[in-house]
Each structure stands twice: as C-alpha cells, then as structure tokens.
Tab-separated table of N, CA and C in Angstrom:
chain	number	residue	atom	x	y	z
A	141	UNK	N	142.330	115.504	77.966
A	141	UNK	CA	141.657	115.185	76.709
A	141	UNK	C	142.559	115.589	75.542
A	142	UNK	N	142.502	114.835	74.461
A	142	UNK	CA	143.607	114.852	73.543
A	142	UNK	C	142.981	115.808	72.633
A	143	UNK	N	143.643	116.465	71.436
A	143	UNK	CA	143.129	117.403	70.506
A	143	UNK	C	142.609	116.563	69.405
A	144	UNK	N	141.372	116.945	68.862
A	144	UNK	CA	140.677	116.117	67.544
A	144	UNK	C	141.635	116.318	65.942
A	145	UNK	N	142.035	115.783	65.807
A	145	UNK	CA	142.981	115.515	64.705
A	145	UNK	C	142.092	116.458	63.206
A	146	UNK	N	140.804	116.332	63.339
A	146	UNK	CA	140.438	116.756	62.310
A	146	UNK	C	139.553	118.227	62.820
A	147	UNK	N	139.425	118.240	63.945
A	147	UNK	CA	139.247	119.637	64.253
A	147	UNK	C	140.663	120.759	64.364
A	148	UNK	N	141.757	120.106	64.399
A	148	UNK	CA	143.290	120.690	64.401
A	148	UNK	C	143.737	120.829	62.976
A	149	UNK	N	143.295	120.594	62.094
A	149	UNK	CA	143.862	120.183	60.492
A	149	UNK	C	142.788	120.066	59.589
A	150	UNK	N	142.927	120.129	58.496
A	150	UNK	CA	142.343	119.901	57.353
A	150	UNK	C	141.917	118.364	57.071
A	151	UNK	N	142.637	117.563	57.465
A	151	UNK	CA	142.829	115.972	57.330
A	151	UNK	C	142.643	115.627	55.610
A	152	UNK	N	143.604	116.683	55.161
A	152	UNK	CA	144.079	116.259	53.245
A	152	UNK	C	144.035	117.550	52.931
A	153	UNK	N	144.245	117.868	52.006
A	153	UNK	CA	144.208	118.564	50.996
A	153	UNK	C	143.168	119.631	50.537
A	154	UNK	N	142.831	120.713	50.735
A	154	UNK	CA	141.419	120.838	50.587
A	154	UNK	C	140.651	121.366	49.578
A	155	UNK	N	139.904	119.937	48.854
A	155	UNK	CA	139.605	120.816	47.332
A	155	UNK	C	138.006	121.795	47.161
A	156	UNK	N	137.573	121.678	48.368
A	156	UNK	CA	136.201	122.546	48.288
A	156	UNK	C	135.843	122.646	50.001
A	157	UNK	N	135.385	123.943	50.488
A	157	UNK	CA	134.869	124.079	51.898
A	157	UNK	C	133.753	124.810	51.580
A	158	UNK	N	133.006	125.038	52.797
A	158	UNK	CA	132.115	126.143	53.263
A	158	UNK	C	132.311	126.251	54.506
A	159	UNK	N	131.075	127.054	55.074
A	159	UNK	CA	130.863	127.227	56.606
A	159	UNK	C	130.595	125.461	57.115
A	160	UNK	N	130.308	124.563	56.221
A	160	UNK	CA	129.977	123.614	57.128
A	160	UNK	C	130.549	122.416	56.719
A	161	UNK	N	130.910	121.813	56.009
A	161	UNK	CA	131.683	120.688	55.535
A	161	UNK	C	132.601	121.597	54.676
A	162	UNK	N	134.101	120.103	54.714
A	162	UNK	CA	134.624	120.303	53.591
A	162	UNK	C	135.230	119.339	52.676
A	163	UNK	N	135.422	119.172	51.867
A	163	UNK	CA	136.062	117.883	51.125
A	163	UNK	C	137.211	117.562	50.752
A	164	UNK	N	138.246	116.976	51.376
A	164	UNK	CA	139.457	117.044	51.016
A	164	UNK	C	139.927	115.629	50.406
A	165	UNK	N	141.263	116.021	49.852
A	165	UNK	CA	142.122	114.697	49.134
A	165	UNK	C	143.077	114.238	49.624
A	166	UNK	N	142.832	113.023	49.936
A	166	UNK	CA	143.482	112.248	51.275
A	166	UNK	C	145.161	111.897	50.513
A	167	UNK	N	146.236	112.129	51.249
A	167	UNK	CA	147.272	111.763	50.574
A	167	UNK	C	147.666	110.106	50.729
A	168	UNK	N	146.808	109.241	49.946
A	168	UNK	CA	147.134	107.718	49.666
A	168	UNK	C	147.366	107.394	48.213
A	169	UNK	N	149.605	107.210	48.180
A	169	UNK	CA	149.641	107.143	46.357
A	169	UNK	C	148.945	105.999	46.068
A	170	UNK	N	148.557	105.197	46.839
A	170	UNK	CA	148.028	104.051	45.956
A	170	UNK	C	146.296	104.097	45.654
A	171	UNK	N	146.509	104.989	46.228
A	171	UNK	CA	144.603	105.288	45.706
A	171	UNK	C	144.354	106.873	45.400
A	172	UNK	N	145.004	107.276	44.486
A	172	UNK	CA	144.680	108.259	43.743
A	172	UNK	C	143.057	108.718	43.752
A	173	UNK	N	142.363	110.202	44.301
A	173	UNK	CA	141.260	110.486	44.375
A	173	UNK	C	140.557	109.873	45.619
A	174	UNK	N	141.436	109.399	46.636
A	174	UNK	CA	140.546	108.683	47.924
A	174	UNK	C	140.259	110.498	48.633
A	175	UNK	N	138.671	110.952	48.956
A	175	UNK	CA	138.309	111.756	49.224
A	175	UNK	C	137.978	111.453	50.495
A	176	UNK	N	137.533	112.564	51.886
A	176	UNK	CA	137.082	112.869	53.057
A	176	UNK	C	136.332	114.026	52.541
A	177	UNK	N	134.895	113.734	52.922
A	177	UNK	CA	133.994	114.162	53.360
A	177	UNK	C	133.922	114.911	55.078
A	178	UNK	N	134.172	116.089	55.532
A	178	UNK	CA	134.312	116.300	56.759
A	178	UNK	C	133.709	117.360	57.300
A	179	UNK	N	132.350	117.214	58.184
A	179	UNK	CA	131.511	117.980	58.921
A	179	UNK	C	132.620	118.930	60.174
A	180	UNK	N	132.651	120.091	59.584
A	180	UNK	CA	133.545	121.057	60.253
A	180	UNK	C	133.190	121.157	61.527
A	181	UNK	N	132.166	121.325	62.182
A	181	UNK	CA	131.869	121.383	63.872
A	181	UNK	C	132.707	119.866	64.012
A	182	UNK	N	132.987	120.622	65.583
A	182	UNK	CA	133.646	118.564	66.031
A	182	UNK	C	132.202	117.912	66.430
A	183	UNK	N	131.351	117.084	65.551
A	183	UNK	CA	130.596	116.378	66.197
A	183	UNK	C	131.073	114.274	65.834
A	184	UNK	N	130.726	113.804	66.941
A	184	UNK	CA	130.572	112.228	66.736
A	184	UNK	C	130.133	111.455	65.786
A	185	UNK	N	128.421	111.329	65.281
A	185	UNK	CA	127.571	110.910	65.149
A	185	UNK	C	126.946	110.978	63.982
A	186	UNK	N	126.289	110.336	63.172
A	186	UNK	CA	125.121	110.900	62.372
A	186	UNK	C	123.947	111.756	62.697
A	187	UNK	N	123.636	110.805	64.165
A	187	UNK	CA	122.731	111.305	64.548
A	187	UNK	C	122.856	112.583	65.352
A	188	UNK	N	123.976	112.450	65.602
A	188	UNK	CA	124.273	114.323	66.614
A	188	UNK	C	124.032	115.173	65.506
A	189	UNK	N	123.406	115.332	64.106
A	189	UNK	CA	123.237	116.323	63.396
A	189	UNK	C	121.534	116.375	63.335
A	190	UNK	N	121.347	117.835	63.111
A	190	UNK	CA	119.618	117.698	62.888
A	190	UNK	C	119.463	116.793	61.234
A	191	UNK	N	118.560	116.902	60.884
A	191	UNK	CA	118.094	115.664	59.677
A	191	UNK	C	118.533	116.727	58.343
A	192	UNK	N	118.125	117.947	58.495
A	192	UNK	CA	118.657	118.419	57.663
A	192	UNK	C	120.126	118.821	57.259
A	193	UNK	N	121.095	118.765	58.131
A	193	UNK	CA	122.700	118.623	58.332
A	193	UNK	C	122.853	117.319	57.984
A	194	UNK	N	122.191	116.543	58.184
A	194	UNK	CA	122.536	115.265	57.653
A	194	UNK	C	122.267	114.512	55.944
A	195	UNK	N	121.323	115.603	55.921
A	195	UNK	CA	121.008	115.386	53.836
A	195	UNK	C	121.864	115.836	53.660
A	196	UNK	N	122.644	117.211	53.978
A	196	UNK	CA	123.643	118.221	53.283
A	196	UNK	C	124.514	117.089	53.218
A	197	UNK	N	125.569	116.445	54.269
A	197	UNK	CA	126.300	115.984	54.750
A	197	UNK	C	126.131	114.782	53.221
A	198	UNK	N	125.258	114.385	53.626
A	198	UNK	CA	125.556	113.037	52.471
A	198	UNK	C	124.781	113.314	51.294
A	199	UNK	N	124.636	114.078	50.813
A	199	UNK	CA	124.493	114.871	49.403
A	199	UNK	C	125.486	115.346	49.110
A	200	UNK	N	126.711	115.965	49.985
A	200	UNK	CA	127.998	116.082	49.666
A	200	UNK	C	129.412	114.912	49.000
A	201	UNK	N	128.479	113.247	49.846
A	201	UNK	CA	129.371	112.428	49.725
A	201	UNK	C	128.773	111.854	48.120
A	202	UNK	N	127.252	112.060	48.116
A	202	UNK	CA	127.146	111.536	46.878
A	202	UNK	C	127.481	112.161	45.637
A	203	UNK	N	127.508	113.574	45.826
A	203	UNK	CA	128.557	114.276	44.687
A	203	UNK	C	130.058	114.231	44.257
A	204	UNK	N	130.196	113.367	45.801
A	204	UNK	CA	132.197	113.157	45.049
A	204	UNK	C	131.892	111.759	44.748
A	205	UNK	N	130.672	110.998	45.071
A	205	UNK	CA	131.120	109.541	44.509
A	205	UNK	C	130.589	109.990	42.922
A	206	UNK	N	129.682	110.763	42.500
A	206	UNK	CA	129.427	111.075	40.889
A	206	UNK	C	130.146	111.284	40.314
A	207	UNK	N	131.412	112.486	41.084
A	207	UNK	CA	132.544	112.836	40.088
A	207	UNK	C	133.718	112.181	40.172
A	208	UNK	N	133.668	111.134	41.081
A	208	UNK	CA	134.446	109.937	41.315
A	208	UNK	C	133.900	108.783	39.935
A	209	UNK	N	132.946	108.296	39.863
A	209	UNK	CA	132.649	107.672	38.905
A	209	UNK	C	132.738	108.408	37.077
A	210	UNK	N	132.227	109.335	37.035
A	210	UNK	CA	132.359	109.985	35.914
A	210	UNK	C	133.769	110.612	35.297
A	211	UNK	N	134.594	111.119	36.538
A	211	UNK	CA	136.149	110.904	35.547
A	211	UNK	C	137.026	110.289	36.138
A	212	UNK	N	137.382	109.530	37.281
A	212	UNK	CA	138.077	108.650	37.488
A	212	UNK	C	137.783	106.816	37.120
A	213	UNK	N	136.397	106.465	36.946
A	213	UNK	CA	135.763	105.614	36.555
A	213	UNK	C	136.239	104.524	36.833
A	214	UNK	N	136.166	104.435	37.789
A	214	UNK	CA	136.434	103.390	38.871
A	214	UNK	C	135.463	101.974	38.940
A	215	UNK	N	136.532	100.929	39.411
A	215	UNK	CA	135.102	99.656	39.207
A	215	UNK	C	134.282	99.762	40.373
A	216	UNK	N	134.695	100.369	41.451
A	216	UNK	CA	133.979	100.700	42.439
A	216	UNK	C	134.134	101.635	43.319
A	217	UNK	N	132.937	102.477	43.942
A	217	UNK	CA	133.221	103.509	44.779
A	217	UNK	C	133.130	102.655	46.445
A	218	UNK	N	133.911	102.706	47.497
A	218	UNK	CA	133.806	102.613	48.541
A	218	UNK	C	133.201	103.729	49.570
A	219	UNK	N	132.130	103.623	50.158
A	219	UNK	CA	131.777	104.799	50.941
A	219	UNK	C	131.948	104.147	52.589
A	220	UNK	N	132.556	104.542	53.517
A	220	UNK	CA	132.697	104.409	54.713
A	220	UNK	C	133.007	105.746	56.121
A	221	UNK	N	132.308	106.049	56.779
A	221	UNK	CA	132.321	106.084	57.942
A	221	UNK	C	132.810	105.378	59.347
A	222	UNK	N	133.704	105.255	59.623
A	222	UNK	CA	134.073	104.591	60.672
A	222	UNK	C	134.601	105.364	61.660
A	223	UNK	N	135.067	106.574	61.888
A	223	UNK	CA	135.418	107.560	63.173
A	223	UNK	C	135.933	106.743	64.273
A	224	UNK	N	136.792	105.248	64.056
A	224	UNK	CA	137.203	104.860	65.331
A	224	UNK	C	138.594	105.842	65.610
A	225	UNK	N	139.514	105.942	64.942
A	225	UNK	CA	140.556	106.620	65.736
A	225	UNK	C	140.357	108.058	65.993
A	226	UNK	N	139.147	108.968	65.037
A	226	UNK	CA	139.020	109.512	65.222
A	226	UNK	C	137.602	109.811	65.354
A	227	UNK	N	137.085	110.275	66.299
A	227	UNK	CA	136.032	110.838	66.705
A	227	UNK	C	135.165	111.644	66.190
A	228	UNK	N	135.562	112.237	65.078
A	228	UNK	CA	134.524	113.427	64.309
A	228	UNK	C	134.186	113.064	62.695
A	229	UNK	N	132.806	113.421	62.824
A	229	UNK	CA	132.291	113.130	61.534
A	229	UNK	C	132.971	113.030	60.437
A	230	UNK	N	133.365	112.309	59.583
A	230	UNK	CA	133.650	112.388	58.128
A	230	UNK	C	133.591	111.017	57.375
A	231	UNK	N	132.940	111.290	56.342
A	231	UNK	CA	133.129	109.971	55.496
A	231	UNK	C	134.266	109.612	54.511
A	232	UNK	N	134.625	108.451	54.225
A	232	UNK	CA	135.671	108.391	53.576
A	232	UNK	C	135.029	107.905	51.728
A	233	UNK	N	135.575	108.393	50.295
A	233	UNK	CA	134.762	108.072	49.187
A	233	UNK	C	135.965	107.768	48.732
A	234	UNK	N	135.887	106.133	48.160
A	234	UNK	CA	137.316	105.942	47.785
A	234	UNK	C	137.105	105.007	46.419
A	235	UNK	N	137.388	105.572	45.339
A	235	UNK	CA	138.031	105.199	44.109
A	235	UNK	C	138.337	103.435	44.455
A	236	UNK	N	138.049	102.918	44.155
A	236	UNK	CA	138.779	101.327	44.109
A	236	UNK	C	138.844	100.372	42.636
A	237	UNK	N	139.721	99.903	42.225
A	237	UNK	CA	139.867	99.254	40.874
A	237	UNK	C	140.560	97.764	40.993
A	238	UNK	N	139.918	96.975	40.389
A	238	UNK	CA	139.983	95.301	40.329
A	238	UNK	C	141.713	95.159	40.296
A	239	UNK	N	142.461	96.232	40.259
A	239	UNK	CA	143.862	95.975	40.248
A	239	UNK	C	144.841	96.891	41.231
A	240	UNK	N	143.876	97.464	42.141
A	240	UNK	CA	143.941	98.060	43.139
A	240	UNK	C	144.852	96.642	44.211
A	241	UNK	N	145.923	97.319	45.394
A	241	UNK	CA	146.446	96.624	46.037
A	241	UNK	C	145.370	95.972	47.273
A	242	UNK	N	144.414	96.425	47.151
A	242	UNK	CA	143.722	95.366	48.108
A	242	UNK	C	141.982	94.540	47.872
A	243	UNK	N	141.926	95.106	46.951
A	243	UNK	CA	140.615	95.067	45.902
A	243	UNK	C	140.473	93.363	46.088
A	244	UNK	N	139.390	92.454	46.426
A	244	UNK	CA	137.939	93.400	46.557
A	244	UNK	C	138.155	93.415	48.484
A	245	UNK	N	139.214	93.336	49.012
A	245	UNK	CA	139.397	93.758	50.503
A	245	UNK	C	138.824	95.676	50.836
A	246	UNK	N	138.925	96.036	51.991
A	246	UNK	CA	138.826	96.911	52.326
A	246	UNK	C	140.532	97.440	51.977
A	247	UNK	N	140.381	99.196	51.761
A	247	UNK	CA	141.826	99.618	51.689
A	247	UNK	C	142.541	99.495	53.157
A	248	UNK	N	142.061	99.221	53.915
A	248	UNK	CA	142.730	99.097	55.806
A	248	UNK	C	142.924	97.532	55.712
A	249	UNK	N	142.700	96.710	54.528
A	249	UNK	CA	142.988	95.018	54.904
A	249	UNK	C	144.323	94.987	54.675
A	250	UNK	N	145.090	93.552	54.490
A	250	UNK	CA	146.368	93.442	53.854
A	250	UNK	C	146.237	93.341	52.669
A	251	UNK	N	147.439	94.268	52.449
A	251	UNK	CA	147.474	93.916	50.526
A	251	UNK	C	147.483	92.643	50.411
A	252	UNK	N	147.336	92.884	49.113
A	252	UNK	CA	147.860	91.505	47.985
A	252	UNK	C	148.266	91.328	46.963
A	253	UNK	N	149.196	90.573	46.706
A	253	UNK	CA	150.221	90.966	45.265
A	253	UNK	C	149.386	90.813	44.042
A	254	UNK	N	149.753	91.371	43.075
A	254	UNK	CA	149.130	91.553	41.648
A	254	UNK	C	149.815	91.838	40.851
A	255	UNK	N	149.302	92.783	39.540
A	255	UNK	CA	150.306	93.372	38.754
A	255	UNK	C	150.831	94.751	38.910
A	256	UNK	N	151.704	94.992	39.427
A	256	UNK	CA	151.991	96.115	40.335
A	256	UNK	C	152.072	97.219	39.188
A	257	UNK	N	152.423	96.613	37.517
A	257	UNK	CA	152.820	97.364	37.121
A	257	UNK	C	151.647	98.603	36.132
A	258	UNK	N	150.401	97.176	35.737
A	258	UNK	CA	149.213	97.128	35.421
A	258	UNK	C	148.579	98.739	36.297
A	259	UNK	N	148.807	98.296	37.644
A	259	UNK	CA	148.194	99.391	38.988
A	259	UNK	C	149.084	100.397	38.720
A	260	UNK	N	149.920	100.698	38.797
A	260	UNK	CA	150.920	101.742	38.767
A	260	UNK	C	150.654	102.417	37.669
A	261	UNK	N	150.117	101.875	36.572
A	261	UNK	CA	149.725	103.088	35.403
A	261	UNK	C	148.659	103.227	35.406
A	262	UNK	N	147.243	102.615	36.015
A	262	UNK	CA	146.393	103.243	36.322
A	262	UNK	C	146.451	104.375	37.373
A	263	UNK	N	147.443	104.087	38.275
A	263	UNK	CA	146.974	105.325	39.744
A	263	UNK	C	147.386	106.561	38.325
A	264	UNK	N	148.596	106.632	37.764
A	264	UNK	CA	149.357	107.866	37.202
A	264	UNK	C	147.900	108.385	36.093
A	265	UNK	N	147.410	107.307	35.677
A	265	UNK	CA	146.311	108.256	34.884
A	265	UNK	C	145.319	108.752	35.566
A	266	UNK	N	145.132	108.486	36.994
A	266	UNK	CA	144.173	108.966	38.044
A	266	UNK	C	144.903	109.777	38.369
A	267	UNK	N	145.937	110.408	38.781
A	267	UNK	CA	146.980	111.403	39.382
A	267	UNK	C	146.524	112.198	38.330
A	268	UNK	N	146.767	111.940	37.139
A	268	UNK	CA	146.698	112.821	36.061
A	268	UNK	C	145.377	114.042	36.127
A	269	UNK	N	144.588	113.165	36.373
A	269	UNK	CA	143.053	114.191	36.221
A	269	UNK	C	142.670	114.702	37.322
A	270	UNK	N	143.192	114.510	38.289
A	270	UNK	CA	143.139	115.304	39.937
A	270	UNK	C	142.861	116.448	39.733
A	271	UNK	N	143.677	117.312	38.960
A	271	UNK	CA	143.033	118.889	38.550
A	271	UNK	C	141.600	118.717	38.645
A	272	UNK	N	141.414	118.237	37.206
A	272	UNK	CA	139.482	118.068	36.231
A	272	UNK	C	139.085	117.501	37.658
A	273	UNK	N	139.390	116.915	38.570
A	273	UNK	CA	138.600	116.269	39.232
A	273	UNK	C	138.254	117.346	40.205
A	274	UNK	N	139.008	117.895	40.667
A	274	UNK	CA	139.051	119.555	41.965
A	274	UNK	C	137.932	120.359	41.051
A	275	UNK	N	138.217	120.381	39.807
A	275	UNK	CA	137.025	121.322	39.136
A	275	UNK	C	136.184	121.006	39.321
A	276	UNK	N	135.950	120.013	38.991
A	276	UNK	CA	134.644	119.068	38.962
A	276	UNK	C	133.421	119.148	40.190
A	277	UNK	N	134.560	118.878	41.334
A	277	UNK	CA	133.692	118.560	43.001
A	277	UNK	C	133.074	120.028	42.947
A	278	UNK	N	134.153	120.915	43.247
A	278	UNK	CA	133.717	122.348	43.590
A	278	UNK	C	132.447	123.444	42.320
A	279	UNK	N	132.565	122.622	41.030
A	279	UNK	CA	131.330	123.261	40.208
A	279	UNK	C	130.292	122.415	40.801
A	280	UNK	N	130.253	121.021	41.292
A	280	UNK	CA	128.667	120.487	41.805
A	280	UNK	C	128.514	120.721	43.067
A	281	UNK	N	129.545	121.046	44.130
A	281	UNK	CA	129.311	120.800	45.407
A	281	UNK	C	128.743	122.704	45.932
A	282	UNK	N	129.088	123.711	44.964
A	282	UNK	CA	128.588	124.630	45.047
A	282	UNK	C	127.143	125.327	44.562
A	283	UNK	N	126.490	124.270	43.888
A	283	UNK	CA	124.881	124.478	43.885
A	283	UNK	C	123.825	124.816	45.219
C-alpha cells in the first residue's frame, strides 16, 4: 500500500490548522489564492465523517470562499472535491477570473490562449494580497 500524499505532507503551504482540518495555499502561479481545504485524519468520504465533522469541514470551505471573494474578488469561486489521485478528504476553493488560462473550463481542462498579458497582471495583484489574505482566513477560520 502506497503512502497518502496528504497524510505525508501538508499538500501547500499552510496558512491556518487545528487539531482537525487545515487550509493550505496550493502552489499554482497561474491561480494565485487556489486554496485546499484538508480533513487531517486520512479519511475517504464525506460521508466517513459524523454530520457534525462534516458542517465543520464545509464551514471551513465556505470561509475561504468569503475571503476569497471579498479580497481577491474573483468572477468566480470554484469549489471541488474530487480525491481521485488522492484518496483523502480535501476540497479544492479556487479563485477563477474571465481571463484566467482556462476560464470558463475547469483549471485540470486545456488551456486556452487569451491575453496573457491582461492575466499576468491580474495573478501579480492577487500575489500581492496573499499576506491580507493569510490574515484574513486565520481571523475567520478561528471563531
């Protein structure tokens, strides 16, 4: 049996933990602020959590899509779960903008050309507030 990638690692950056989730910042330059949501036990499932692990769990994701919308202000938040390569809970909250390289595709589709240059100074003003944004998660996600 192989080792769980996200039970071995952080899987990003990590801008807020506890005993039970933690939220990290996924290193993708082209999507500045793409967050993981990640239930620290190795479990599968939604449903492998009791109901109340599972409000926490996504009361966590809806606080980075708030502070995802409020200072990165994005035309859209992407929320996904998919655990195919990997097996353990986490959601993915991802920043997406109409000039984003794959917009309105999924970020796992093929790009598509645009104005690279248009995108390129939006990611840098999203790079920019990454700090305010770490402040941000960890003053709401600690209530």
């Amino acid at each position: 049996m192989s080792v769980c990638a996200l039970c071995a690692a952080d899987g990003g950056a990590v801008l807020w933990s506890d005993a039970v989730l933690r939220v990290v910042l996924v290193d993708e330059p082209d999507y500045p602020g793409f967050t993981r949501v990640i239930w620290n036990a190795h479990v599968r499932e939604m449903t492998d959590l009791v109901p109340g692990d599972r409000a926490r769990l996504m009361q966590a994701v809806w606080d980075v899509e708030a502070v995802q919308r409020r200072l990165l202000r994005p035309d859209k938040v992407n929320l996904a779960s998919l655990g195919n390569q990997v097996p353990h809970l986490h959601w993915h909250v991802i920043p997406r903008y109409v000039d984003d390289r794959h917009f309105p595709a999924p970020v796992w589709a093929q790009p598509r050309t645009g104005d690279e240059a248009a995108a390129r100074r939006r990611q840098a003003a999203a790079r920019a507030l990454l700090g305010s944004y770490r402040e941000a998660l960890a003053a709401r996600l600690k209530r």
